[in-house]
Coordinates of C-alpha atoms in Angstrom, one line a residue:
M1 CA -100.1 -108.1 -42.8
S2 CA -102.0 -109.5 -39.9
P3 CA -101.7 -108.1 -36.4
F4 CA -100.8 -111.1 -35.0
V5 CA -97.5 -112.6 -33.9
L6 CA -97.0 -116.0 -33.9
L7 CA -94.6 -117.7 -31.3
L8 CA -93.6 -120.7 -33.0
D9 CA -92.0 -124.0 -31.6
W10 CA -90.9 -126.1 -34.4
Q11 CA -90.4 -129.3 -32.5
G12 CA -93.8 -129.2 -31.1
F13 CA -95.7 -127.5 -33.9
E14 CA -97.8 -130.7 -34.9
K15 CA -99.8 -130.6 -31.6
D16 CA -99.4 -126.7 -31.1
K17 CA -103.1 -126.2 -30.1
Y18 CA -102.6 -122.5 -29.5
V19 CA -100.7 -122.0 -32.9
H20 CA -103.4 -123.9 -34.7
T21 CA -106.4 -122.1 -33.3
V22 CA -105.2 -118.8 -34.2
L23 CA -104.4 -120.1 -37.7
E24 CA -107.9 -121.9 -38.0
D25 CA -109.8 -118.9 -36.8
N26 CA -108.0 -116.1 -37.6
L27 CA -105.5 -116.1 -40.0
L28 CA -106.4 -118.7 -43.0
P29 CA -109.6 -118.0 -43.5
H30 CA -108.5 -114.5 -45.3
Y31 CA -105.3 -115.9 -46.7
L32 CA -107.2 -118.8 -48.4
Q33 CA -109.4 -116.7 -50.0
K34 CA -106.5 -115.8 -52.7
C35 CA -105.5 -119.1 -53.2
S36 CA -106.4 -120.5 -56.6
W37 CA -105.8 -124.1 -55.8
L38 CA -109.1 -123.9 -53.7
S39 CA -112.2 -123.5 -55.9
N40 CA -114.8 -122.8 -53.4
K41 CA -114.2 -119.9 -51.8
K42 CA -117.2 -120.1 -49.7
I43 CA -115.3 -121.5 -46.5
G44 CA -117.4 -122.5 -44.0
R45 CA -115.2 -123.9 -41.1
I46 CA -111.2 -124.7 -40.8
K47 CA -109.7 -127.5 -38.9
I48 CA -105.9 -128.4 -38.8
T49 CA -105.9 -132.1 -38.8
G50 CA -102.0 -133.0 -39.1
A51 CA -98.8 -131.9 -39.9
I52 CA -95.9 -133.6 -41.5
R53 CA -92.2 -132.7 -41.1
M54 CA -89.6 -132.4 -43.5
Q55 CA -86.3 -131.5 -43.2
Y56 CA -83.1 -130.7 -45.7
E57 CA -79.8 -130.0 -44.0
E58 CA -80.5 -127.4 -41.2
D59 CA -84.4 -126.5 -42.2
E60 CA -87.4 -127.9 -41.1
F61 CA -90.9 -127.5 -42.8
F62 CA -94.5 -128.7 -42.7
F63 CA -97.3 -130.2 -44.6
V64 CA -100.3 -129.0 -42.9
Y65 CA -103.4 -131.0 -43.3
L66 CA -106.0 -128.5 -43.9
Q67 CA -110.1 -129.7 -43.3
I68 CA -112.3 -127.3 -45.1
K69 CA -115.7 -127.4 -44.9
S70 CA -117.1 -125.2 -47.9
A71 CA -120.7 -124.1 -48.4
G72 CA -122.8 -126.7 -50.1
S73 CA -120.2 -129.4 -49.7
D74 CA -118.7 -132.2 -47.6
P75 CA -115.7 -131.6 -45.8
Q76 CA -112.3 -131.6 -47.9
T77 CA -108.8 -132.2 -46.5
Y78 CA -106.0 -130.0 -48.6
L79 CA -102.3 -130.1 -48.4
F80 CA -100.7 -126.6 -47.2
P81 CA -96.6 -126.5 -46.5
V82 CA -95.5 -123.9 -44.4
S83 CA -92.1 -122.7 -43.5
F84 CA -90.7 -120.2 -41.3
V85 CA -88.7 -117.1 -43.2
E86 CA -86.1 -115.3 -40.8
E87 CA -86.4 -111.3 -41.8
G88 CA -84.2 -110.1 -43.8
T89 CA -82.6 -113.4 -45.3
T90 CA -84.7 -114.7 -48.2
E91 CA -86.7 -112.8 -50.5
I92 CA -90.5 -113.7 -50.6
P93 CA -93.3 -112.4 -52.5
E94 CA -95.9 -110.5 -50.6
E95 CA -98.8 -113.1 -51.2
A96 CA -96.6 -115.6 -49.3
F97 CA -96.9 -113.9 -46.0
I98 CA -99.3 -115.7 -43.5
S99 CA -98.2 -114.0 -40.2
R100 CA -95.5 -112.3 -38.3
A101 CA -93.7 -114.9 -36.3
T102 CA -90.8 -115.7 -33.9
L103 CA -88.8 -118.9 -34.1
D104 CA -86.2 -119.7 -31.8
E105 CA -85.7 -116.0 -30.8
K106 CA -85.5 -115.4 -34.5
E107 CA -88.0 -112.7 -36.1
G108 CA -89.5 -113.4 -39.1
F109 CA -92.8 -115.0 -40.8
L110 CA -94.9 -117.6 -41.1
V111 CA -95.3 -118.4 -45.0
D112 CA -96.9 -120.6 -47.7
A113 CA -93.9 -122.6 -48.4
V114 CA -94.5 -123.1 -52.0
Y115 CA -93.2 -119.5 -52.5
D116 CA -89.8 -120.3 -50.5
P117 CA -87.0 -121.4 -52.6
K118 CA -85.4 -123.4 -49.2
F119 CA -88.5 -125.3 -49.3
R120 CA -88.7 -125.9 -53.1
L121 CA -84.8 -126.8 -53.0
A122 CA -85.5 -129.2 -50.0
L123 CA -88.4 -131.0 -52.3
F124 CA -85.5 -131.4 -55.1
Y125 CA -82.8 -132.6 -53.2
N126 CA -84.9 -135.0 -50.9
I127 CA -86.1 -136.7 -53.8
L128 CA -82.5 -136.8 -55.4
R129 CA -81.2 -138.6 -52.3
T130 CA -84.3 -140.7 -51.9
T131 CA -84.5 -139.5 -47.9
Q132 CA -86.8 -140.9 -45.6
T133 CA -88.1 -138.9 -42.6
P134 CA -89.6 -140.8 -39.6
Q135 CA -92.7 -139.0 -38.0
K136 CA -93.8 -138.6 -34.4
N137 CA -97.1 -141.0 -35.2
D138 CA -95.2 -144.0 -36.9
Q139 CA -95.3 -142.8 -40.4
I140 CA -92.3 -142.1 -42.9
L141 CA -92.3 -139.4 -45.8
E142 CA -90.7 -141.1 -48.4
F143 CA -88.9 -139.7 -51.4
D144 CA -88.6 -141.9 -54.3
R145 CA -86.2 -141.0 -57.1
G146 CA -87.1 -141.9 -60.8
T147 CA -85.2 -142.6 -63.7
G148 CA -85.5 -139.1 -65.2
I149 CA -83.7 -137.0 -62.5
L150 CA -79.9 -136.2 -62.7
E151 CA -77.5 -134.7 -60.4
E152 CA -77.9 -130.7 -60.4
N153 CA -74.8 -128.6 -58.6
E154 CA -76.8 -125.4 -59.3
L155 CA -80.6 -125.7 -58.8
E156 CA -82.7 -122.5 -59.7
S157 CA -86.7 -123.1 -58.9
S158 CA -89.8 -121.0 -59.6
Y159 CA -93.1 -121.1 -59.1
L160 CA -95.4 -121.6 -61.8
D161 CA -98.8 -120.4 -61.9
I162 CA -100.8 -123.1 -63.6
G163 CA -104.3 -122.1 -62.9
S164 CA -105.3 -125.8 -61.3
N165 CA -106.3 -127.2 -58.3
N166 CA -102.6 -128.1 -58.1
T167 CA -99.7 -126.1 -57.1
A168 CA -96.4 -126.5 -59.7
F169 CA -92.6 -125.4 -59.8
V170 CA -90.1 -125.3 -62.3
Y171 CA -86.2 -126.5 -61.6
N172 CA -83.7 -125.4 -64.0
D173 CA -86.5 -125.6 -66.9
K174 CA -85.7 -129.3 -66.7
Y175 CA -87.8 -130.6 -64.0
F176 CA -91.8 -129.9 -62.9
F177 CA -92.8 -130.4 -59.9
K178 CA -96.7 -131.0 -59.0
L179 CA -98.0 -130.4 -55.5
Y180 CA -101.1 -132.3 -55.1
R181 CA -103.6 -130.1 -52.9
T182 CA -106.5 -132.5 -52.4
L183 CA -105.7 -135.1 -50.4
H184 CA -107.2 -138.7 -51.3
Q185 CA -105.7 -141.9 -49.3
G186 CA -103.6 -144.3 -51.3
I187 CA -100.9 -143.7 -53.7
N188 CA -101.9 -141.2 -56.7
P189 CA -102.8 -142.9 -59.8
E190 CA -100.3 -140.6 -61.7
I191 CA -97.2 -142.2 -59.8
E192 CA -98.4 -145.8 -60.9
V193 CA -98.9 -145.0 -64.2
L194 CA -95.8 -143.0 -64.8
R195 CA -93.7 -145.5 -63.0
F196 CA -95.3 -148.3 -65.5
L197 CA -94.5 -146.3 -68.5
S198 CA -91.1 -145.8 -67.5
R199 CA -90.5 -149.6 -67.4
T200 CA -92.3 -150.5 -70.4
Q201 CA -90.7 -148.1 -72.8
N202 CA -93.5 -148.8 -75.2
F203 CA -94.9 -145.3 -75.2
N204 CA -92.7 -142.0 -75.0
S205 CA -95.0 -139.1 -75.7
Y206 CA -95.1 -138.4 -72.0
A207 CA -93.1 -136.3 -69.3
D208 CA -90.2 -138.6 -67.8
Y209 CA -91.0 -139.7 -64.3
C210 CA -88.4 -138.3 -61.8
G211 CA -89.6 -138.8 -58.5
S212 CA -92.4 -138.7 -55.8
I213 CA -93.2 -137.9 -52.4
N214 CA -95.2 -140.1 -50.3
L215 CA -96.3 -140.4 -47.0
T216 CA -96.6 -144.6 -45.8
E217 CA -97.3 -146.5 -42.7
N218 CA -96.2 -150.1 -42.8
G219 CA -95.2 -150.2 -46.1
N220 CA -98.2 -149.0 -47.7
T221 CA -99.1 -145.1 -49.2
V222 CA -101.3 -143.4 -46.8
Y223 CA -100.9 -140.2 -49.3
T224 CA -99.2 -138.9 -52.1
F225 CA -98.1 -135.2 -51.6
G226 CA -96.2 -134.8 -55.4
V227 CA -94.5 -135.8 -58.2
L228 CA -91.7 -134.5 -60.0
T229 CA -91.3 -135.2 -63.9
E230 CA -89.6 -133.8 -67.1
Y231 CA -90.3 -130.3 -67.9
I232 CA -91.9 -129.8 -71.3
A233 CA -90.0 -126.9 -72.3
E234 CA -91.3 -124.3 -74.8
S235 CA -94.7 -126.0 -75.0
K236 CA -98.3 -125.0 -75.9
D237 CA -101.2 -126.9 -74.5
N238 CA -103.4 -128.9 -77.4
W239 CA -106.3 -126.5 -76.6
S240 CA -104.8 -123.4 -77.3
L241 CA -103.5 -124.9 -80.3
T242 CA -106.7 -125.8 -81.6
G243 CA -107.9 -122.6 -80.8
D244 CA -105.2 -120.8 -82.9
Y245 CA -106.5 -123.4 -85.6
L246 CA -109.8 -122.1 -85.2
N247 CA -109.0 -118.7 -85.5
D248 CA -108.1 -119.5 -89.0
F249 CA -111.2 -121.3 -89.5
I250 CA -113.7 -118.3 -88.1
S251 CA -111.9 -115.8 -90.5
G252 CA -112.9 -117.9 -93.5
L253 CA -116.1 -118.4 -92.1
V254 CA -117.0 -115.1 -91.7
D255 CA -116.4 -114.7 -95.4
G256 CA -118.6 -117.1 -96.3
N257 CA -116.2 -120.1 -96.7
F258 CA -115.7 -123.5 -94.7
Q259 CA -112.1 -124.2 -94.9
V260 CA -109.5 -126.2 -92.8
K261 CA -106.0 -126.6 -93.3
E262 CA -104.4 -129.8 -94.1
N263 CA -101.8 -129.4 -91.4
V264 CA -104.7 -129.2 -88.8
F265 CA -106.1 -132.9 -90.0
V266 CA -102.1 -134.1 -89.6
K267 CA -101.9 -132.9 -85.9
V268 CA -105.1 -134.4 -85.3
A269 CA -104.4 -138.0 -86.6
D270 CA -101.3 -137.7 -84.8
L271 CA -103.0 -137.4 -81.6
G272 CA -105.0 -140.2 -82.3
R273 CA -102.0 -142.3 -83.1
E274 CA -100.2 -141.5 -80.2
T275 CA -103.3 -142.1 -78.0
A276 CA -103.7 -145.7 -79.3
I277 CA -99.8 -146.2 -78.4
M278 CA -100.3 -145.0 -75.2
H279 CA -103.3 -147.5 -75.0
D280 CA -101.4 -150.2 -76.5
A281 CA -98.3 -149.6 -74.1
L282 CA -101.0 -149.9 -71.0
F283 CA -102.1 -153.0 -72.5
D284 CA -99.9 -155.6 -71.2
L285 CA -101.2 -159.3 -70.7
G286 CA -98.1 -160.1 -68.5
S287 CA -98.0 -157.2 -66.3
E288 CA -98.9 -157.1 -62.3
E289 CA -102.0 -157.1 -61.1
S290 CA -103.2 -153.6 -61.0
F291 CA -102.1 -153.2 -64.6
R292 CA -103.3 -156.3 -66.2
P293 CA -106.3 -156.4 -68.4
E294 CA -109.5 -157.5 -67.3
Q295 CA -112.7 -158.7 -68.8
I296 CA -115.9 -156.0 -69.0
N297 CA -117.5 -158.3 -66.6
R298 CA -121.0 -158.1 -64.9
T299 CA -119.9 -156.5 -61.9
Y300 CA -118.4 -153.5 -63.6
R301 CA -121.3 -153.2 -66.0
T302 CA -123.7 -153.0 -63.3
E303 CA -121.5 -150.1 -61.9
I304 CA -121.1 -147.9 -64.8
H305 CA -125.1 -148.7 -65.5
R306 CA -125.7 -147.1 -62.5
Q307 CA -123.5 -144.6 -62.5
V308 CA -124.7 -143.3 -66.0
E309 CA -128.4 -143.8 -64.9
V310 CA -128.3 -141.9 -61.8
S311 CA -126.2 -139.2 -63.5
L312 CA -128.9 -139.0 -66.1
D313 CA -131.9 -138.5 -63.8
R314 CA -130.1 -136.1 -62.1
V315 CA -129.6 -133.5 -65.2
Y316 CA -132.8 -134.3 -66.8
D317 CA -134.8 -132.9 -63.1
R318 CA -132.5 -130.2 -63.2
L319 CA -132.9 -129.3 -66.7
I320 CA -136.5 -129.2 -66.3
D321 CA -136.0 -126.7 -63.5
K322 CA -134.1 -124.7 -65.3
Y323 CA -136.0 -124.9 -68.5
L324 CA -137.8 -121.5 -68.6
E325 CA -134.6 -119.5 -67.7
L326 CA -133.0 -121.1 -71.2
D327 CA -132.6 -119.0 -74.3
T328 CA -134.8 -120.0 -77.3
P329 CA -132.4 -122.3 -79.1
T330 CA -130.9 -124.1 -75.9
Q331 CA -134.8 -124.9 -74.9
A332 CA -135.1 -126.6 -78.2
L333 CA -132.1 -128.7 -77.7
A334 CA -133.5 -129.3 -74.3
W335 CA -136.8 -130.1 -75.5
Q336 CA -135.3 -132.9 -77.9
F337 CA -133.3 -134.6 -75.1
M338 CA -136.1 -134.8 -72.8
E339 CA -138.3 -136.3 -75.2
A340 CA -135.2 -138.8 -76.0
K341 CA -134.9 -140.3 -72.5
D342 CA -136.5 -143.2 -72.8
K343 CA -134.5 -144.0 -75.8
I344 CA -131.4 -143.0 -73.8
L345 CA -132.3 -145.2 -71.1
N346 CA -132.8 -148.1 -73.6
F347 CA -129.3 -147.4 -74.9
I348 CA -128.1 -147.4 -71.2
D349 CA -129.5 -151.2 -70.4
Q350 CA -127.7 -152.4 -73.2
I351 CA -124.8 -152.5 -71.1
L352 CA -126.3 -155.0 -68.9
T353 CA -127.0 -157.6 -71.7
R354 CA -124.5 -157.2 -74.5
V355 CA -121.7 -160.0 -74.5
F356 CA -118.4 -157.9 -74.6
N357 CA -114.9 -159.7 -75.8
S358 CA -113.1 -156.5 -76.0
L359 CA -110.9 -155.8 -72.7
R360 CA -110.6 -153.0 -70.2
I361 CA -107.4 -151.6 -68.9
R362 CA -105.7 -148.9 -66.8
I363 CA -106.3 -145.5 -68.8
H364 CA -105.3 -141.6 -68.3
G365 CA -108.9 -140.9 -66.9
D366 CA -109.0 -137.3 -67.7
F367 CA -107.9 -137.2 -71.4
H368 CA -108.6 -133.9 -73.0
L369 CA -106.7 -131.3 -75.2
G370 CA -105.3 -129.7 -72.3
Q371 CA -103.5 -132.4 -71.1
I372 CA -101.4 -132.6 -74.5
L373 CA -98.3 -130.4 -74.7
I374 CA -97.0 -129.7 -78.1
N375 CA -93.4 -128.5 -78.5
Q376 CA -90.4 -129.2 -81.5
N377 CA -90.1 -132.4 -80.4
G378 CA -93.6 -133.6 -80.5
I379 CA -96.7 -134.4 -78.7
H380 CA -96.4 -135.3 -74.8
V381 CA -99.6 -136.3 -72.5
I382 CA -99.7 -135.1 -69.1
D383 CA -101.4 -135.3 -65.9
F384 CA -102.2 -138.9 -65.6
E385 CA -103.8 -138.5 -62.1
G386 CA -107.3 -138.8 -63.3
E387 CA -110.1 -136.3 -62.3
H388 CA -109.1 -135.2 -59.2
L389 CA -112.5 -134.7 -57.0
I390 CA -112.9 -138.6 -57.4
P391 CA -111.5 -141.0 -54.7
I392 CA -107.9 -142.5 -55.8
E393 CA -109.6 -145.8 -55.8
Q394 CA -112.0 -145.2 -58.4
R395 CA -109.7 -143.7 -60.4
M396 CA -107.8 -146.8 -60.5
I397 CA -110.7 -148.4 -61.9
K398 CA -110.0 -150.3 -65.6
H399 CA -112.2 -149.2 -68.6
S400 CA -112.3 -149.4 -72.1
P401 CA -109.7 -147.3 -73.7
L402 CA -112.7 -145.7 -75.5
K403 CA -113.3 -144.1 -72.5
D404 CA -110.3 -141.5 -73.0
V405 CA -111.1 -141.4 -76.8
A406 CA -114.5 -140.6 -76.0
S407 CA -113.2 -138.0 -73.6
M408 CA -111.1 -136.4 -76.2
I409 CA -113.6 -136.4 -79.3
R410 CA -115.8 -134.5 -76.2
S411 CA -112.9 -131.8 -75.9
Y412 CA -112.9 -131.3 -79.6
H413 CA -116.5 -130.3 -79.5
Y414 CA -116.0 -128.2 -76.8
A415 CA -113.2 -126.2 -78.5
V416 CA -115.1 -125.6 -81.6
S417 CA -118.5 -124.6 -79.5
A418 CA -116.3 -122.3 -77.5
K419 CA -114.7 -120.7 -80.0
L420 CA -117.5 -119.7 -82.6
Y421 CA -119.9 -118.9 -79.8
N422 CA -117.3 -116.7 -77.7
S423 CA -115.8 -114.8 -80.8
E424 CA -116.3 -111.3 -81.6
H425 CA -116.2 -112.0 -85.0
T426 CA -119.1 -114.8 -85.5
K427 CA -121.8 -112.3 -83.6
K428 CA -123.5 -111.4 -87.1
I429 CA -123.5 -115.1 -88.2
P430 CA -126.9 -116.6 -87.4
E431 CA -126.8 -119.3 -84.7
K432 CA -128.3 -122.2 -86.9
D433 CA -125.1 -121.3 -89.1
L434 CA -122.7 -121.4 -86.5
L435 CA -124.4 -124.8 -85.3
R436 CA -124.1 -126.2 -88.5
A437 CA -120.4 -124.9 -89.3
S438 CA -119.5 -126.1 -85.6
D439 CA -120.8 -129.4 -86.3
R440 CA -119.1 -130.0 -89.7
W441 CA -115.7 -129.3 -88.4
Y442 CA -116.1 -131.3 -85.0
K443 CA -116.9 -134.2 -87.0
L444 CA -114.2 -134.1 -89.4
M445 CA -111.6 -133.7 -86.6
R446 CA -113.6 -136.9 -84.6
D447 CA -113.4 -138.7 -87.9
T448 CA -110.0 -137.9 -88.8
F449 CA -108.8 -138.9 -84.8
L450 CA -110.8 -142.1 -85.0
E451 CA -109.6 -143.4 -88.1
E452 CA -106.0 -143.1 -86.7
Y453 CA -106.9 -144.6 -83.5
L454 CA -108.7 -147.4 -84.6
G455 CA -106.3 -148.2 -88.0
Y456 CA -103.4 -148.3 -85.3
F457 CA -105.3 -151.7 -83.6
G458 CA -106.8 -153.2 -87.0
P459 CA -110.1 -154.9 -87.1
H460 CA -109.5 -157.7 -84.6
H461 CA -107.0 -156.6 -81.9
T462 CA -107.6 -158.1 -78.1
L463 CA -108.2 -155.3 -76.7
L464 CA -111.0 -153.6 -79.1
K465 CA -112.4 -157.0 -80.3
N466 CA -114.9 -155.9 -83.2
N467 CA -116.6 -153.2 -84.9
N468 CA -119.8 -153.6 -82.9
E469 CA -118.4 -153.3 -79.6
V470 CA -116.2 -150.7 -80.5
N471 CA -119.3 -148.4 -81.8
Y472 CA -121.3 -149.5 -78.6
L473 CA -118.8 -148.6 -76.1
L474 CA -117.6 -145.4 -78.0
Q475 CA -121.6 -143.9 -77.9
F476 CA -121.8 -145.0 -74.2
H477 CA -118.8 -143.2 -73.3
L478 CA -119.4 -140.2 -75.0
L479 CA -123.1 -140.1 -73.6
E480 CA -121.3 -140.8 -70.3
K481 CA -119.4 -137.6 -70.8
A482 CA -121.7 -135.3 -72.1
I483 CA -124.3 -135.8 -69.5
H484 CA -121.1 -135.1 -66.8
E485 CA -120.7 -132.2 -68.7
L486 CA -124.5 -131.0 -68.9
D487 CA -124.6 -131.6 -64.9
F488 CA -121.4 -129.3 -64.5
E489 CA -123.0 -126.1 -67.0
I490 CA -126.2 -126.3 -65.3
S491 CA -124.2 -125.2 -62.3
H492 CA -121.8 -123.1 -63.4
R493 CA -122.4 -121.8 -67.2
E494 CA -126.2 -121.5 -68.2
S495 CA -124.9 -119.9 -71.8
W496 CA -122.7 -123.5 -72.5
I497 CA -125.8 -126.1 -71.8
K498 CA -126.2 -126.0 -75.4
I499 CA -122.7 -127.7 -75.8
P500 CA -123.6 -130.7 -74.1
L501 CA -126.9 -131.1 -75.0
K502 CA -125.8 -131.3 -78.7
G503 CA -123.2 -133.9 -77.7
I504 CA -125.8 -136.0 -76.0
L505 CA -128.1 -135.5 -79.0
D506 CA -125.6 -136.7 -81.2
V507 CA -125.4 -140.1 -79.4
V508 CA -129.2 -140.1 -80.0
R509 CA -128.9 -140.1 -83.6
E510 CA -126.1 -142.8 -83.4
I511 CA -128.2 -145.1 -81.2
E512 CA -130.5 -145.3 -84.2
K513 CA -127.5 -147.1 -86.4
L514 CA -126.8 -149.7 -83.6
R515 CA -128.3 -153.0 -82.9
T516 CA -128.1 -155.1 -79.9
V517 CA -125.8 -158.4 -80.7

C-alpha cells in the first residue's frame, strides 16, 4: 500500500490540483502497470485532464480522464473510474487499492471503481432509470435504457477478466457491461449498430441492446463510456471452438490422415449464413442517413487506395530491414512477396478505375472468430465497436460487406496456422507438409463459408451486384487485411510473419485469375 494518505474533497474533486498531481506523479504510474486494458506499459507521462461525476442514491463516483504518453506513441486518453470505500464497509480485492484516503472525516481508500460493487450497482440502476447527471462544465452524463433490460429486485455483479482493451462486468448472469477504456470523440459505433439492429428485427444472432452511458453536450455525444447488453451465458468463442476442431484434425495428421469431420463444415456454413443475414439486416435502403447504403464512389475508392498503398510501402520497407533475421522458410515467402510488389500495386490501382455497381454499408468492422460466441441457442455476434484504435469517424465509414468476409476468412487462416505451427504434436512433421496441410484445411473452410454466404444473396443482389465485382473486392480486402497483419507481426511476433505473408501470396495467385472489367 502506498504511504500517501489522500485528503479527498468529492465536491471539488474535478479541479483538485494537489490530489491530481499526487495521482499523476506518485500513485498511478505504479498502479497502471498491472492494468490489463493498458497494452503499452512503458508509461512516460500521465495527466488528469478531466473528471465526470456519477451519483446513485448517497454514493458518488468519478470517471477520470487519463492522458497517457507511452514510449513510441502519441498521447492517448483513457477512462479510469474511481471511488472511495470506507474502511471496513465493503469487501474490495487487493488489486483495487490505489491509496489510503479520507473523505468527510471517514477513513478509507481511493480505489479503482470497477472492483467496487457499489459502483457497478450504480451503473446498472442509472441505466435502468435513464438518469441524467448534469456536470459542472454544462455537459450531461446520460444513461440510455435499451429494450433488453428488465427490472431487477436483487442485483449481483462481478468483475469479468476478458483480457481486452476494455473492462467488463456481469450482472445476475443476464447482463454484460463493457466499459470502454480508450476514449474517442463521438458516439461509439457499437451503440448505433445495436440500436439499429434492435429496431430492424431482421437479425437476431447478437447480444440484445440493454443500454449505454454517453456524455453529451448540447444534445451531441462527446464520449461513450460503456454499453450494457444481454449476457451470452455458457458460451464459448468460435476461436476456441475452432481450436478444438483443429485438435481432432492434428491427431489425424500426425497419423498421416487428412480428416475434417462433417460437423465442422456445418458450423462454418452456419456462420457464413448468419454473416449474410447480418449484412442483409444492415442493408436498408430506407433507413436513416448513417445506415443508408452508398455507392462505391470516387472519393471512397481514392481513400482506400491511398491507405493500402501506404501500408504496402511501409511493410515492404520493414520486411527488407528484417529480412536477414528471418528463418529460411519465411525468407522464401518474403522474397516471393517482394518480387510480386509491382503486380500487387497494379492490382490495387484497379480500385480507381473499375466500375462498381455493388454498394457499401455499415459493417461489423472487426469481424473474426473471437467475436462469435456459440452456446446451445446458436451463434451470437458481439463487439460491434470496430477496431478500437481507429478514430470513431473512420469506424463509421461504410464499406463493402466483403471487408467483414475477408476478415473472417483471414481469421480461419490464422486459426489453423497458429495451431499447427505451435502444437507439440506437429513438431516432427516437416514444415512443407504442415504448410500444405494448413493450406488445404484453410481453403476448405474458406470455400464452405463463402459458398453459404454468397448463396444467401444469390448472383444479382443489389448489395453484391455480380461475380466480377465480388471476386475483385474480396481479394482487395483480403490483401488489405493481410498487409495489416504483416505490419503487426513484424513488430510483435517474428515467428508468425509467415502467416500473413502466405495470405498475401494467396491473393497474388488469385490476381492472375482476375480480369479488369
